[in-house]
Amino acid sequence: MSGTNGAGLIRPSVQALKAYVPGEQPQGDGWIKLNTNENWFVSPSVLESVARAATHDLRRYPDPVCTGLRIRLSARYGVEASRIICGNGSDELLTLLIRAIAGEGDRIAFTEPSYSLYDVLTNIQNAASVAVPLGDQWQLPVGELVAVNAPLTFITTPHAPSGTAYPLTELEAITAGCTGVVVFDEAYVDFGGDTALSLLDRYPNVVVLRTMSKAFGLAGMRLGYAFGSEEVIDALYRIKDSYNVDHLTQVAGCAALDAWDEYARVNRDTALRRDWVASELQRRFGWKVWPSATNFILVEVENADASEIVSRLKRDQILVRYFARPRLDRSMRISVGSDAEMDRLLAALDRVMG
Ligand SMILES: Cc1ncc(COP(=O)(O)O)c(C=O)c1O
């Protein structure tokens, strides 16, 4: 009987699934968390708006289609509100895109390495991952991706975890060469690099994905949004949960967009600090830091064991990200925090490296 030992209760592809592993969440106080590329800053005006919205009205369901938020996004990015959908983090929109476009066995292409959730979501759907290797300097394999011409292609731009920016000409070449949907995951584009937004009017197969988790410091609220053709966006609306973005998150998103200039200033400073930390790591320890257009750096450690450094930092209550994956296992990915956090990181590394 299958009921007695659990066999047959769960789909085989889910039983075999290697689940996504999020960055470690520290318990207790005093930690410096540089392992998930969160922003060190949240605008006080956002916090005040959320506090004001936490009233008896929370008994009501939220706006199912994020009207106020989409009006603001439309004005900011010059894309009609009917071509925008908001999600419970951009992670939810990735799920919806896969469910809408890729059936069982369909190919989903992405670069290797890239955001490892793409592969996990593909496996959940029983679709087929096609991982196309990046060049040895993390260049986009434009020709190879076009040759695959998958029904769905994910491009992380700027790239994570390397931080590499890709020119619009390359993004357009992939879009023009593929007949399937091409999703540009621009989670980090507010810190630098080209956006593919200008392709939206010419290519119905383009989706641009953004998040408020990075540049707007709202990872804890869960808010992402996608821009695309009416055909693709309409499909996502039809399959999403009715109330996928809660009321306080919608309020926070509107307030964050209203604080645009403040965030732009802070994020420019973060980019300057990123470049300063990168030069310090090169100068003090001789490490290779890949050029980054994001709020993190990928640091290649030739003269020491990267995983050991990550463990030693953890003993000092500093979390950075280590990936035990090909091409990344000699590196650590470090989010750019506040001035004080970066000073503490550098001091800790001075101690670790003797
Ligand atoms: C490339 C990339 N895309 C998407 C996400 C997920 O963003 P969200 O917090 O909006 O789900 C992340 C988060 O780390 C990311 O690095």
XYZ file of C-alpha atoms and ligand atoms in Angstrom:
370
model
C 0.000 0.000 0.000
C 1.539 3.275 -1.076
C -0.127 5.119 1.818
C 1.902 3.312 4.473
C 5.388 4.262 3.349
C 4.630 7.576 1.612
C 5.592 6.310 -1.850
C 3.494 7.893 -4.564
C 2.227 10.837 -2.532
C 4.532 13.373 -4.128
C 5.358 13.931 -7.820
C 8.694 12.252 -8.670
C 10.178 15.512 -9.984
C 9.458 17.169 -6.635
C 10.847 14.214 -4.700
C 14.039 14.501 -6.742
C 14.170 18.293 -6.483
C 17.259 20.043 -5.157
C 15.535 22.989 -3.488
C 16.811 26.553 -3.666
C 18.994 27.479 -0.704
C 18.507 31.101 0.408
C 21.325 33.049 2.037
C 21.739 32.279 5.728
C 19.557 34.282 8.126
C 21.480 35.138 11.284
C 19.792 34.804 14.676
C 20.352 37.439 17.348
C 21.929 40.897 17.253
C 25.228 42.291 16.088
C 25.466 40.630 12.684
C 26.609 42.277 9.475
C 24.657 40.614 6.686
C 26.388 40.895 3.322
C 25.206 37.616 1.802
C 21.935 38.429 -0.046
C 22.547 41.828 -1.664
C 20.000 43.661 0.425
C 20.243 47.432 0.641
C 21.673 48.832 3.874
C 19.180 51.752 3.577
C 15.391 52.163 3.772
C 13.883 55.619 3.376
C 12.282 56.847 6.632
C 9.347 58.113 4.538
C 8.617 54.514 3.474
C 8.592 53.332 7.084
C 6.255 56.184 8.059
C 3.857 55.363 5.212
C 3.718 51.709 6.210
C 3.148 52.615 9.866
C 0.306 54.998 8.887
C -1.283 52.274 6.732
C -1.298 49.683 9.530
C -4.890 50.422 10.568
C -8.234 48.707 10.962
C -8.438 48.763 7.130
C -6.122 45.743 7.058
C -9.277 43.667 7.522
C -9.970 44.317 3.826
C -8.365 42.436 0.929
C -5.713 44.419 -0.931
C -6.127 45.820 -4.443
C -5.717 42.650 -6.577
C -4.026 44.500 -9.446
C -1.920 47.094 -7.550
C -3.573 50.031 -9.329
C -1.828 52.901 -7.509
C 1.530 51.252 -7.755
C 1.188 50.549 -11.472
C 0.128 54.128 -12.174
C 3.331 55.322 -10.498
C 5.453 52.700 -12.291
C 3.857 53.664 -15.600
C 4.683 57.349 -15.083
C 8.233 56.583 -13.946
C 9.164 54.127 -16.713
C 6.932 55.308 -19.583
C 5.215 51.913 -20.004
C 1.397 51.638 -20.096
C -0.075 50.321 -16.836
C -1.743 47.482 -18.802
C 1.745 46.198 -19.615
C 2.862 46.025 -15.974
C 2.228 43.324 -13.365
C 3.351 43.346 -9.734
C 4.295 40.245 -7.814
C 5.186 38.931 -4.386
C 8.856 39.555 -5.106
C 10.238 39.076 -8.598
C 10.594 35.421 -7.579
C 6.804 35.043 -7.897
C 6.908 36.598 -11.375
C 9.614 34.111 -12.404
C 7.296 31.303 -11.294
C 4.351 32.792 -13.194
C 6.425 33.224 -16.360
C 7.494 29.598 -16.273
C 3.982 28.347 -15.569
C 2.522 30.486 -18.376
C 5.097 29.681 -21.026
C 6.847 26.362 -20.437
C 4.971 23.092 -20.450
C 6.397 19.748 -19.344
C 9.624 19.041 -21.226
C 9.872 22.509 -22.810
C 13.306 24.068 -22.765
C 14.134 27.010 -20.516
C 17.507 28.609 -21.227
C 19.709 30.651 -18.908
C 23.376 31.245 -18.481
C 25.624 29.244 -16.177
C 26.243 30.595 -13.654
C 23.253 32.811 -12.977
C 20.464 33.110 -10.390
C 20.138 29.487 -9.305
C 16.389 29.765 -8.736
C 15.821 29.586 -12.530
C 16.944 25.978 -12.571
C 14.928 25.046 -9.471
C 11.706 26.563 -10.860
C 12.312 24.827 -14.192
C 12.630 21.505 -12.411
C 9.453 22.082 -10.381
C 7.593 22.591 -13.679
C 9.152 19.441 -15.168
C 10.548 21.616 -17.946
C 14.102 21.163 -19.300
C 16.934 23.442 -18.172
C 19.419 24.459 -20.854
C 22.373 26.031 -19.040
C 24.619 27.924 -21.463
C 28.083 28.728 -20.061
C 29.205 32.349 -19.866
C 32.569 33.297 -21.351
C 35.720 33.164 -19.205
C 35.298 36.882 -18.423
C 31.545 36.317 -17.819
C 30.646 37.469 -21.362
C 27.135 36.738 -22.608
C 27.055 33.767 -25.017
C 24.769 35.617 -27.434
C 25.150 33.253 -30.397
C 24.699 30.124 -28.286
C 21.548 31.451 -26.605
C 20.075 32.384 -29.978
C 20.978 28.931 -31.304
C 19.074 27.321 -28.403
C 16.061 29.597 -29.137
C 14.160 28.238 -26.150
C 10.476 29.056 -25.590
C 11.713 30.915 -22.490
C 15.146 32.458 -21.823
C 16.298 34.187 -18.637
C 19.134 36.711 -18.768
C 20.353 38.269 -15.502
C 21.551 41.735 -16.427
C 23.648 43.106 -14.842
C 24.795 39.596 -14.163
C 24.683 37.899 -10.769
C 26.855 36.666 -9.170
C 29.654 38.295 -11.199
C 28.261 41.868 -11.333
C 29.038 42.152 -15.062
C 27.094 44.732 -17.102
C 25.994 43.772 -20.615
C 25.488 46.295 -23.434
C 22.025 46.868 -24.860
C 23.283 45.773 -28.285
C 23.859 42.253 -26.920
C 20.505 42.185 -25.140
C 18.811 43.232 -28.381
C 20.708 40.615 -30.411
C 19.339 37.860 -28.143
C 15.818 39.310 -28.305
C 15.870 39.661 -32.088
C 17.360 36.204 -32.580
C 14.939 34.294 -30.329
C 11.323 33.607 -31.202
C 10.494 32.641 -27.604
C 10.064 34.961 -24.627
C 13.273 36.565 -23.370
C 13.186 37.779 -19.770
C 15.760 40.343 -18.714
C 16.046 40.002 -14.946
C 17.224 43.508 -14.031
C 17.239 43.032 -10.258
C 20.420 45.146 -9.958
C 20.088 47.603 -12.850
C 19.433 50.607 -10.597
C 23.091 50.419 -9.558
C 24.459 50.417 -13.108
C 24.378 48.854 -16.574
C 21.994 49.122 -19.529
C 18.273 48.419 -19.239
C 16.332 46.526 -21.891
C 13.226 48.695 -21.340
C 13.671 50.413 -24.712
C 13.194 47.027 -26.457
C 9.647 46.676 -25.128
C 8.030 48.727 -27.877
C 9.695 46.810 -30.685
C 9.714 43.221 -29.460
C 6.576 41.501 -28.126
C 8.745 38.674 -26.768
C 10.611 40.883 -24.245
C 9.897 40.925 -20.518
C 11.822 43.214 -18.165
C 11.783 42.105 -14.554
C 12.548 44.428 -11.628
C 12.502 44.171 -7.858
C 12.253 46.514 -4.896
C 14.416 44.143 -2.857
C 17.736 45.655 -3.888
C 17.778 49.337 -4.894
C 14.715 50.217 -2.795
C 15.671 48.296 0.335
C 12.371 46.412 0.576
C 13.461 42.755 0.472
C 11.379 42.163 3.598
C 8.175 43.399 1.933
C 8.435 41.216 -1.231
C 7.666 43.354 -4.269
C 8.700 42.812 -7.876
C 7.225 43.976 -11.173
C 7.409 42.949 -14.790
C 7.009 44.963 -17.987
C 6.067 43.190 -21.200
C 3.683 42.949 -24.125
C -0.040 42.894 -23.323
C -0.168 39.286 -24.489
C 2.447 38.071 -22.012
C 1.380 40.289 -19.098
C -2.273 39.318 -19.571
C -1.292 35.641 -19.334
C 0.441 36.304 -16.006
C -2.653 38.080 -14.646
C -4.794 35.109 -15.546
C -2.719 32.637 -13.548
C -1.623 34.689 -10.560
C -3.182 34.379 -7.091
C -5.970 36.938 -6.683
C -4.311 38.938 -3.911
C -0.665 38.291 -4.573
C 0.709 41.599 -3.218
C -0.452 42.572 0.267
C -1.701 46.046 1.156
C 1.286 47.201 3.234
C 3.635 46.131 0.448
C 1.676 48.191 -2.077
C 1.867 51.195 0.259
C 5.613 50.684 0.739
C 6.157 50.395 -3.017
C 4.320 53.643 -3.735
C 6.234 55.455 -0.989
C 9.553 54.090 -2.282
C 8.828 55.367 -5.790
C 7.904 58.740 -4.280
C 11.337 58.762 -2.580
C 13.079 58.154 -5.940
C 15.649 60.954 -5.653
C 16.659 59.967 -2.136
C 17.238 56.342 -3.203
C 19.130 57.454 -6.310
C 21.508 59.486 -4.120
C 22.037 56.642 -1.638
C 22.573 54.087 -4.408
C 25.124 56.336 -6.147
C 27.046 56.448 -2.848
C 26.769 52.668 -2.543
C 28.278 52.294 -6.025
C 31.182 54.574 -5.054
C 31.732 52.571 -1.850
C 31.630 49.335 -3.890
C 34.483 50.603 -6.070
C 36.436 51.737 -3.019
C 36.039 48.368 -1.236
C 37.046 46.577 -4.433
C 40.245 48.616 -4.685
C 41.007 48.019 -0.969
C 40.623 44.243 -1.380
C 42.959 44.336 -4.352
C 45.478 46.556 -2.571
C 45.463 44.807 0.828
C 45.196 41.154 -0.205
C 45.979 41.027 -3.928
C 42.537 39.583 -4.684
C 40.839 39.827 -8.043
C 37.560 41.723 -7.891
C 35.443 41.543 -11.030
C 34.143 44.892 -12.333
C 30.626 45.285 -10.920
C 27.613 47.351 -11.987
C 25.622 46.143 -8.958
C 25.523 46.469 -5.158
C 27.827 43.471 -4.676
C 31.252 42.311 -5.729
C 32.569 38.895 -6.683
C 35.992 38.470 -5.141
C 38.293 35.766 -6.453
C 40.728 34.545 -3.821
C 43.810 32.988 -5.423
C 46.089 32.955 -2.388
C 43.773 31.452 0.247
C 40.779 29.172 0.744
C 37.646 31.227 0.052
C 35.335 28.931 2.032
C 37.673 29.130 5.025
C 37.667 32.944 4.883
C 33.860 32.921 4.751
C 33.756 30.662 7.840
C 36.233 32.851 9.718
C 34.200 35.965 8.907
C 31.111 34.216 10.246
C 32.851 33.740 13.580
C 33.152 37.550 13.586
C 29.385 37.791 12.893
C 29.888 38.834 9.283
C 28.000 36.895 6.615
C 29.163 36.871 2.981
C 28.123 34.378 0.313
C 30.104 31.326 -0.749
C 28.984 29.123 -3.659
C 30.343 25.580 -3.760
C 29.806 25.537 -7.540
C 32.120 25.209 -10.521
C 33.831 28.510 -11.412
C 32.724 30.080 -8.128
C 34.314 27.888 -5.466
C 37.408 30.104 -5.172
C 35.310 33.224 -4.747
C 33.059 35.022 -2.305
C 30.248 37.370 -3.140
C 30.046 40.378 -0.863
C 27.112 42.814 -0.721
C 28.022 46.482 -0.331
C 26.779 47.693 3.038
C 27.067 50.973 4.919
C 30.398 52.728 5.532
C 30.556 51.300 9.054
C 29.782 47.775 7.834
C 32.485 47.926 5.166
C 35.010 49.223 7.711
C 34.190 46.281 9.987
C 34.479 43.850 7.074
C 37.907 45.156 6.067
C 39.145 45.102 9.676
C 37.941 41.511 10.062
C 39.635 40.484 6.816
C 42.878 42.136 8.000
C 42.729 39.878 11.057
C 41.809 36.733 9.078
C 44.595 37.283 6.561
C 47.109 38.096 9.311
C 19.069 38.006 -10.196
C 17.972 38.000 -9.185
N 16.706 37.952 -9.610
C 15.683 37.932 -8.740
C 15.916 37.953 -7.380
C 14.739 37.856 -6.446
O 14.254 39.093 -6.086
P 12.964 39.248 -5.199
O 13.441 39.560 -3.826
O 12.230 40.381 -5.844
O 12.172 37.983 -5.260
C 17.200 37.989 -6.884
C 17.447 37.979 -5.442
O 18.505 37.785 -4.942
C 18.267 38.032 -7.827
O 19.535 38.052 -7.407
